[in-house]
Short mmCIF file of C-alpha atoms in Angstrom, two decimals:
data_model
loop_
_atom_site.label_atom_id
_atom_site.label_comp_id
_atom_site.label_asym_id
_atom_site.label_seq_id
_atom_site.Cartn_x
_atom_site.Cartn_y
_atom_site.Cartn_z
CA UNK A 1 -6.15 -160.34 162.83
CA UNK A 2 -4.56 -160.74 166.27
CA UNK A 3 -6.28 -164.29 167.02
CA UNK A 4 -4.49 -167.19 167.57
CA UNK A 5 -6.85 -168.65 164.91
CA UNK A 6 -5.31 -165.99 162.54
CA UNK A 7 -1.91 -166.30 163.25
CA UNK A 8 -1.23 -169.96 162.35
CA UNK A 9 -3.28 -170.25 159.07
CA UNK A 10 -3.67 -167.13 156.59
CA UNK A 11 -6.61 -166.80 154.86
CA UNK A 12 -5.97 -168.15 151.57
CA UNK A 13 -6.62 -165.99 148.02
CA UNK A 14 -9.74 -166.79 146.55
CA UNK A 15 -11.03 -168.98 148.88
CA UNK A 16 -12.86 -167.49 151.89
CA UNK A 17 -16.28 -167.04 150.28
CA UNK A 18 -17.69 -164.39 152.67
CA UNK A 19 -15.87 -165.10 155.59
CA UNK A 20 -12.80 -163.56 157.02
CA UNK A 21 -12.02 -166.64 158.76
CA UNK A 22 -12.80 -169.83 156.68
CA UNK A 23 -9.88 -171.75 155.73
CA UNK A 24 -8.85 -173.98 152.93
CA UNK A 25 -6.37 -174.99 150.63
CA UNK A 26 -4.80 -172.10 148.54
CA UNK A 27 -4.57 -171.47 145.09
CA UNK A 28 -2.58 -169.61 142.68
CA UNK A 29 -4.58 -169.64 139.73
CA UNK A 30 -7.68 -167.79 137.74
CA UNK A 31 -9.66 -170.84 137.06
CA UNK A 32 -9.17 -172.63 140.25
CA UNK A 33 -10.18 -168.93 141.90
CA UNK A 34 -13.56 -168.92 139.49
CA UNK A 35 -14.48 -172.44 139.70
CA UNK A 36 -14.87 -172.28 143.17
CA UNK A 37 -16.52 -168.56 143.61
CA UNK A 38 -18.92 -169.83 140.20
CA UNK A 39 -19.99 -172.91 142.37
CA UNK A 40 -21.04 -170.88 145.44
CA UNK A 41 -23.36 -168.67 143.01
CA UNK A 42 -24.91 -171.62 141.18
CA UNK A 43 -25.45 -172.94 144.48
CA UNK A 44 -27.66 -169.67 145.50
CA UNK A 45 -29.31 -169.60 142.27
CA UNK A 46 -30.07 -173.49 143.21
CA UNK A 47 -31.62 -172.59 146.17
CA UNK A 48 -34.29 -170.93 144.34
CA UNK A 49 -34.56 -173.25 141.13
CA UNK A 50 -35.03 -176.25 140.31
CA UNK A 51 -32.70 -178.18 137.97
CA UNK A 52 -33.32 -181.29 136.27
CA UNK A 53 -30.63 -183.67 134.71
CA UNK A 54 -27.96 -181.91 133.60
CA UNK A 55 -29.22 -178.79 132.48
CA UNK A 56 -27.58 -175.35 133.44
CA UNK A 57 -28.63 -173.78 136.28
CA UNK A 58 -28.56 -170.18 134.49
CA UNK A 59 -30.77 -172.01 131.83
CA UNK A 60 -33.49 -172.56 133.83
CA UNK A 61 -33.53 -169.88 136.11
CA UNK A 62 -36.39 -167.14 136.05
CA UNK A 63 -34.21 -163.63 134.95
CA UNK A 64 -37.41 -161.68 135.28
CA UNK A 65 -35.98 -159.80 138.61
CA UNK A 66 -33.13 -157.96 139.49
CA UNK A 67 -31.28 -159.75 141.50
CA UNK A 68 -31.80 -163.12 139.26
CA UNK A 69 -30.31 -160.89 136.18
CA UNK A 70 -27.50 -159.92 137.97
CA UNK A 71 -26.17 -163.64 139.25
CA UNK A 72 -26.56 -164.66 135.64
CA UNK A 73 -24.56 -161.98 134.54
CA UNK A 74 -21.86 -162.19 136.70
CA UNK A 75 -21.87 -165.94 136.41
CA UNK A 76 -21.24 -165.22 132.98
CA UNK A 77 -18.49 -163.13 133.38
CA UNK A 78 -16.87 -165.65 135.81
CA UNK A 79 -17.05 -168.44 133.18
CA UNK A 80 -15.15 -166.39 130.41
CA UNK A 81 -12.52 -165.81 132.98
CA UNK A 82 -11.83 -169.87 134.03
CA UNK A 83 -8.99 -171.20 132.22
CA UNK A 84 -7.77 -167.84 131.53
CA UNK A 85 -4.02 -167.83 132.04
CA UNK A 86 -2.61 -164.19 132.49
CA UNK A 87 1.26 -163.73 130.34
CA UNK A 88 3.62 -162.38 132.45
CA UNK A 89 5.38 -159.18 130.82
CA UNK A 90 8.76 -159.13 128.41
CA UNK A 91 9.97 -156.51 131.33
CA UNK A 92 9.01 -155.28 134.50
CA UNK A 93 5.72 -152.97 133.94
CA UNK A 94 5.77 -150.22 136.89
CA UNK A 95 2.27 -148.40 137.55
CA UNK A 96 1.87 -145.15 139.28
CA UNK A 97 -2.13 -145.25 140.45
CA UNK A 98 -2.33 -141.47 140.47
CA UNK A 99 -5.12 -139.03 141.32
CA UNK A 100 -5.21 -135.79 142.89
CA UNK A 101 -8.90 -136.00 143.82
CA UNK A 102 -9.36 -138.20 147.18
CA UNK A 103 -11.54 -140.31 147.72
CA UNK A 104 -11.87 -142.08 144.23
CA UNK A 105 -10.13 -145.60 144.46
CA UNK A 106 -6.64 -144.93 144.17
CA UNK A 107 -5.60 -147.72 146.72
CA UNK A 108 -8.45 -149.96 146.85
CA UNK A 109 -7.14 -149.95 142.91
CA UNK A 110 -3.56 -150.42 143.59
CA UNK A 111 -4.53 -153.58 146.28
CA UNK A 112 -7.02 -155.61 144.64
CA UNK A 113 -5.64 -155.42 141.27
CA UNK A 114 -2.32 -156.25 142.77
CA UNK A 115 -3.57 -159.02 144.72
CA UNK A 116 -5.60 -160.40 141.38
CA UNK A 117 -2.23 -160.85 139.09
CA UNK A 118 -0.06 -162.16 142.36
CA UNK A 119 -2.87 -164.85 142.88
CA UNK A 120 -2.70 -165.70 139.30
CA UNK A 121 1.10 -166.26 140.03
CA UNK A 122 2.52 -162.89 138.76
CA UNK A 123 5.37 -161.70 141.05
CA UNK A 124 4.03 -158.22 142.33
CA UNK A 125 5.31 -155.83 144.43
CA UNK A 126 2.94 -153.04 146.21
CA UNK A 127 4.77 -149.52 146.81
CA UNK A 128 2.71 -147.10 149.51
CA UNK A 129 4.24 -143.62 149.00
CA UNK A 130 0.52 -142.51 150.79
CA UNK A 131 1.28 -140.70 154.53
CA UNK A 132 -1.76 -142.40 155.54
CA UNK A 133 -0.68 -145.97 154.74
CA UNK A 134 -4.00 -147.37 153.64
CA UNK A 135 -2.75 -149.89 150.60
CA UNK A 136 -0.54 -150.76 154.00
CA UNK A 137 -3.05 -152.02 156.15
CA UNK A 138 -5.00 -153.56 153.15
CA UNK A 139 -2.38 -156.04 152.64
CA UNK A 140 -1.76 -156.82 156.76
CA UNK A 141 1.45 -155.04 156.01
CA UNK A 142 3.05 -153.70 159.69
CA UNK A 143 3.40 -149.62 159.06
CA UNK A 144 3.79 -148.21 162.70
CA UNK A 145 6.35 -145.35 163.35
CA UNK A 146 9.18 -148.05 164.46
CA UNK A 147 8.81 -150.06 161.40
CA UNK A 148 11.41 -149.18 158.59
CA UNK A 149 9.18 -147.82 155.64
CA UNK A 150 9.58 -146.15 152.09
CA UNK A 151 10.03 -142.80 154.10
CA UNK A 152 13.47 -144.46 155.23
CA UNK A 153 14.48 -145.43 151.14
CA UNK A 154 13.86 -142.24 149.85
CA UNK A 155 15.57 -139.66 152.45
CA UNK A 156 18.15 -142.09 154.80
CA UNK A 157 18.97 -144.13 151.23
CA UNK A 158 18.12 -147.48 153.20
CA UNK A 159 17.85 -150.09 150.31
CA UNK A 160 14.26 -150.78 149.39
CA UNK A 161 15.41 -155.00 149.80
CA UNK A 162 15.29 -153.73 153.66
CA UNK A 163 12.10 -152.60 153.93
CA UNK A 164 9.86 -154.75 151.52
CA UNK A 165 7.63 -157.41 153.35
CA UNK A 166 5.72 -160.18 151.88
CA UNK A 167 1.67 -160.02 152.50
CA UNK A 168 0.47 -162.54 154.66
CA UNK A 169 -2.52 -163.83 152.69
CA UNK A 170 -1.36 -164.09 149.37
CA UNK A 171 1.51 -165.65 148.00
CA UNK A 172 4.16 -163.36 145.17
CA UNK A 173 2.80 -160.43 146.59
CA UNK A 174 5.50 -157.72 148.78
CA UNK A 175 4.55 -154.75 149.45
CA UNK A 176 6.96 -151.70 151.05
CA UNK A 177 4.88 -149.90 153.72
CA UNK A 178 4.79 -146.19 154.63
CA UNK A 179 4.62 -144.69 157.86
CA UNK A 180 3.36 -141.26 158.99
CA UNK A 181 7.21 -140.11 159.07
CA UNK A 182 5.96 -139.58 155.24
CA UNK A 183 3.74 -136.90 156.13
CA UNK A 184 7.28 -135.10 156.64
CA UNK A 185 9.16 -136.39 153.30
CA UNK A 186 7.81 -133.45 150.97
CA UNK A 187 10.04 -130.95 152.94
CA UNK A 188 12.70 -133.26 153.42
CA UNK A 189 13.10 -133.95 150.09
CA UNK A 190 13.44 -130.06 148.93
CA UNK A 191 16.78 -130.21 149.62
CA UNK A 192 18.21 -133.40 148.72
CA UNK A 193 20.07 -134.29 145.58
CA UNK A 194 18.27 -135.43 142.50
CA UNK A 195 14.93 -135.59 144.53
CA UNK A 196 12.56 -136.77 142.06
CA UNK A 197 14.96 -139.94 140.85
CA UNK A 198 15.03 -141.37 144.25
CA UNK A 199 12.71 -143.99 143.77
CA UNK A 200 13.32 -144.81 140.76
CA UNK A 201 16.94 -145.47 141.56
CA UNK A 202 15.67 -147.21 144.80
CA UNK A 203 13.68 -149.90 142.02
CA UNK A 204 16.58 -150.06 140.21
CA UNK A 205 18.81 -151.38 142.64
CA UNK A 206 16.37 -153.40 144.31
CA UNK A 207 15.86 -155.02 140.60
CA UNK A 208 19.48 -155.80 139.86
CA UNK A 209 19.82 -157.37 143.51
CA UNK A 210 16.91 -159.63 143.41
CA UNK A 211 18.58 -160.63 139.51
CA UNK A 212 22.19 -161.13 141.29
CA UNK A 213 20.64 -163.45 144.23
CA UNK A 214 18.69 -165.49 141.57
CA UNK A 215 15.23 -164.35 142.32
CA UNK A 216 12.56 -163.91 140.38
CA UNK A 217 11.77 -160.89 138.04
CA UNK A 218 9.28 -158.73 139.44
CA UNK A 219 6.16 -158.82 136.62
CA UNK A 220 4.61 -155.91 137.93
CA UNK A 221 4.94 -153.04 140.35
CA UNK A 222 1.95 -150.65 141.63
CA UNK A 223 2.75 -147.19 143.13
CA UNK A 224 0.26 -146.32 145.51
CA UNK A 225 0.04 -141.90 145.33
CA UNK A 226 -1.36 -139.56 148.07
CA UNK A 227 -4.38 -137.16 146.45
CA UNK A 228 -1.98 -134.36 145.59
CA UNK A 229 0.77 -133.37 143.54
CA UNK A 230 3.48 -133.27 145.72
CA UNK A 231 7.18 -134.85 145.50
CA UNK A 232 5.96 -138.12 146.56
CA UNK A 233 3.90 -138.04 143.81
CA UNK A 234 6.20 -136.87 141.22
CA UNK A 235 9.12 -139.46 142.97
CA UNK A 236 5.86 -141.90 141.94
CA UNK A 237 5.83 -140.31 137.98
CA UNK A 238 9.64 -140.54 137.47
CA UNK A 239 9.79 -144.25 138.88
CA UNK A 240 7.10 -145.65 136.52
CA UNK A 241 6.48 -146.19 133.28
CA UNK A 242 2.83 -145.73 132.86
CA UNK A 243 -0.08 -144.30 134.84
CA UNK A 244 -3.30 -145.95 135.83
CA UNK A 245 -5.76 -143.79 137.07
CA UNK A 246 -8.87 -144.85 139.15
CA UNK A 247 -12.00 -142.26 138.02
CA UNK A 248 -15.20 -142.35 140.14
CA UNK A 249 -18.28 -142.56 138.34
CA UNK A 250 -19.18 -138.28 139.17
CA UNK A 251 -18.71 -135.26 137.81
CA UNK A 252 -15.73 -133.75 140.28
CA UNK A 253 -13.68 -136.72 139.07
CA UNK A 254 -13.97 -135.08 135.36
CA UNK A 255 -12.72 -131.66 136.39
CA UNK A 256 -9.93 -132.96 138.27
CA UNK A 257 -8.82 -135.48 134.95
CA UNK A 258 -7.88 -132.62 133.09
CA UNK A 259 -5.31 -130.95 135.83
CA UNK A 260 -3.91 -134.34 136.09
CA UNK A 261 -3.51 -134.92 132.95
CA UNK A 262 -1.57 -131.42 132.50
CA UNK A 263 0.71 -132.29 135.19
CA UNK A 264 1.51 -135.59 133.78
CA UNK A 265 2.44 -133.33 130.34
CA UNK A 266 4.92 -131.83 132.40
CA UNK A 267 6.55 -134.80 133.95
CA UNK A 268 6.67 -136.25 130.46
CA UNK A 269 8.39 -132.87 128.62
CA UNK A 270 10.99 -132.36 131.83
CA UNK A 271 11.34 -135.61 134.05
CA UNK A 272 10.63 -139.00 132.11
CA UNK A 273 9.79 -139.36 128.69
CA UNK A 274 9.10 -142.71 128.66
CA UNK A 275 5.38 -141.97 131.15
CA UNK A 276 2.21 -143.20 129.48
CA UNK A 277 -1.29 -142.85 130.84
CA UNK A 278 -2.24 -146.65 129.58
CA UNK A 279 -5.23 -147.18 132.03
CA UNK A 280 -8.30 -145.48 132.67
CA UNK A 281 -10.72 -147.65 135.47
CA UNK A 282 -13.87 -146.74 136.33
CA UNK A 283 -14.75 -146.76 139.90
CA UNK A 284 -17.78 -146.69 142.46
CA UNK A 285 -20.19 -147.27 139.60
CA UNK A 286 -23.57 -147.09 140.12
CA UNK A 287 -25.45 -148.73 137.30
CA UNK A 288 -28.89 -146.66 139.27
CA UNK A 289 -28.24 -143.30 138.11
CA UNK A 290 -28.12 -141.56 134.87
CA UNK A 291 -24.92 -139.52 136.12
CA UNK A 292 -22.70 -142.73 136.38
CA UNK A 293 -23.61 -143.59 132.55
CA UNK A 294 -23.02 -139.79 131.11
CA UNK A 295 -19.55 -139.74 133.63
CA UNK A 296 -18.66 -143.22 131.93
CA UNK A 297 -19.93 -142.50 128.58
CA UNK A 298 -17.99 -139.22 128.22
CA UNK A 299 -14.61 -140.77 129.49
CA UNK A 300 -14.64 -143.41 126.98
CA UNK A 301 -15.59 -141.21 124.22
CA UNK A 302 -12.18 -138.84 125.39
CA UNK A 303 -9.95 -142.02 126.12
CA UNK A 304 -11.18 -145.29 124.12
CA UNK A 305 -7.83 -146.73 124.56
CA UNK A 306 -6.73 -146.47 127.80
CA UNK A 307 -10.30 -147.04 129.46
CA UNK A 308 -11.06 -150.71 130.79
CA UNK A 309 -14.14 -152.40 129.87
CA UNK A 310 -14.17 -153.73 133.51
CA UNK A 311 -16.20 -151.25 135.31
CA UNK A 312 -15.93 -151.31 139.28
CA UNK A 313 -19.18 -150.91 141.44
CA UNK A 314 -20.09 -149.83 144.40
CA UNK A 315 -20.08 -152.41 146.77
CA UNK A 316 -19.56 -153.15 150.53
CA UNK A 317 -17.43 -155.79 150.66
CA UNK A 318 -14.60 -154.09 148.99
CA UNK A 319 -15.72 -151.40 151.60
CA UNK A 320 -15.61 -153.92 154.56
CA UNK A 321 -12.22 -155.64 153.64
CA UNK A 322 -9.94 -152.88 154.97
CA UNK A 323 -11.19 -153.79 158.14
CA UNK A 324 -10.01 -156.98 158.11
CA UNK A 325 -6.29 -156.00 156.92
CA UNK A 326 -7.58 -157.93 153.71
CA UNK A 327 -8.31 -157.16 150.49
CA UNK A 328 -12.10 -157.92 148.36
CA UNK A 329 -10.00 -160.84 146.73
CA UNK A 330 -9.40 -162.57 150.10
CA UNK A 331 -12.15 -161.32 152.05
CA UNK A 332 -15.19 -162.19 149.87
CA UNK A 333 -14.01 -163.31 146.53
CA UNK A 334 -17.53 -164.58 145.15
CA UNK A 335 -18.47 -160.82 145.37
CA UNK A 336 -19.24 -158.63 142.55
CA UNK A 337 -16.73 -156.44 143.57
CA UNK A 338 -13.92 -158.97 143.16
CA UNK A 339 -14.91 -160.47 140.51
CA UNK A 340 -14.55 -156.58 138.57
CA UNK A 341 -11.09 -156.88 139.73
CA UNK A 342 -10.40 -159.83 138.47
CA UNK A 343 -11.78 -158.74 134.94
CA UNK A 344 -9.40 -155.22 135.31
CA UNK A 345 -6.16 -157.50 136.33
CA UNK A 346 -6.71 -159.82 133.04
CA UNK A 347 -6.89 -157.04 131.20
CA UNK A 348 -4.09 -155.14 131.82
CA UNK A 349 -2.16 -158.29 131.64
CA UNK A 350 -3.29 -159.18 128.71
CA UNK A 351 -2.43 -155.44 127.34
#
């Protein structure tokens, strides 16, 4: 990310199809997004088939393997998306991603879904409360230990407006970075005054000065969480408003729901009374195995409501994209991956 090539032209969203350094014009839209990632499947399929006159590629394509089955479907999918435009919300909607089991998705989540609704022109702003400053260096966000964080807004008071920085590759998306100094805040914050309001009175502020200098309304605001139940976390639960919570597709995800879920009952009765657990996303999916199905059949079945019918897979671009201080949307947005995202942002949008 350090190449001159790099640092004169960001990557565009949507439009580096599986390349972290092609370069085009950018867009800001769904169906300008899925026009051009549907063309550069149609054009693999085409490789394959041939199409006479005007007849659908899809239509004439052998689905008798695998792979064939799959580009059709997500072709599919892509096409019900274009022309799709996502409302922005009466108020601000603030998301905690929360889960106390690592490992499951919690800021791959909180990026990519982020990164969907700011491409679509949603004004989004990314929160890492996570020591380890992952959701960070997803979104080419600058987090060393000189670098005024989120550690700095919730024990020094320094206004969040101070610390906020806007993400290099897509447009309407900030994001306030943490720093290891975090690792430190839980103790810190013992004895401070009113220590599980300071973020949300950090938001607040920050809200009613971007209103007083004429800027726009923030549509939506992710909390990324660290995998326990700490202060940062509960800081996290008495900022938001509801809870999304990333659940991988195995059975140690399902034992840990139900702890969560009791802790959230607690923030509810005694901190904020407003928190709703609205989301439920399925993560690392692997459509394979029997165990995936039963994990996803039985969440559904407890939660109908609040689960998403956009179901994440397991896939190595979203994998790789960390790597390149990008997200999936940027790094390879043709990818199946992506194109899951996509599906989870218009849906909770559209909630």
């Amino acid at each position: 990310m350090g190449s001159s090539e790099t640092s004169t032209q960001r990557i565009p969203p949507f439009i580096s199809l599986g390349s972290a350094r092609a370069m085009a014009a950018p867009s800001a839209s769904f169906e300008s997004a899925l026009m051009r990632t549907n063309s550069v499947a149609n054009a693999a399929v085409s490789r394959e088939t041939l199409v006479v006159g005007n007849d659908n590629v899809m239509d004439s394509m052998d689905d008798s393997s695998p792979i064939a089955r799959q580009l059709a479907n997500e072709t599919r999918r892509r096409e019900r998306l274009i022309g799709r435009e996502l409302p922005k919300p009466e108020k601000t909607r603030i998301f905690t991603v929360s889960n106390q089991k690592g490992g499951v998705g919690k800021t791959t989540t909180t990026v990519n879904i982020a990164a969907a609704l700011a491409s679509a022109g949603l004004n989004v702003l990314v929160i890492d409360i996570d020591p380890q400053g992952n959701a960070s260096t997803a979104l080419g966000i600058e987090h060393h230990a000189d670098v005024d964080s989120i550690y700095d807004v919730l024990i020094n008071d320094l206004p969040l407006r101070d610390v906020v920085a806007p993400c290099p590759d897509i447009p309407n998306l900030i994001c306030a970075p943490a720093t290891i100094h975090l690792a430190g805040a839980e103790i810190e914050l013992v004895s401070l005054v009113a220590r599980e309001q300071r973020l949300r009175r950090a938001i607040d502020v920050y809200a009613k000065e971007r209103a007083k200098n004429g800027e726009g309304r923030l549509d939506f605001i992710f909390i990324d969480c660290p995998p326990s139940l700490g202060l940062l976390t509960v800081n996290a639960f008495c900022a938001a408003s509801e809870v999304l919570i990333p659940i991988q597709c195995e059975y140690y995800a399902l034992e840990g729901l139900s702890q969560l879920l009791k802790n959230i009952e607690m923030i509810q009765k005694h901190l904020n009374a407003d928190l709703v657990v609205s989301t439920i996303l399925l993560t690392m999916y692997d459509g394979r195995t029997n165990l995936a199905a039963q994990v996803a059949s039985e969440v559904r079945q407890h939660f109908p409501e609040q689960v998403l019918s956009a179901v994440v897979p397991r896939s190595v671009r979203i994998s790789e994209a960390p790597s390149y201080q990008q997200t999936v949307m940027t790094y390879d947005p043709s990818s199946s991956g992506a194109l899951s995202y996509m599906e989870a942002a218009a849906e909770i949008a559209e909630r």
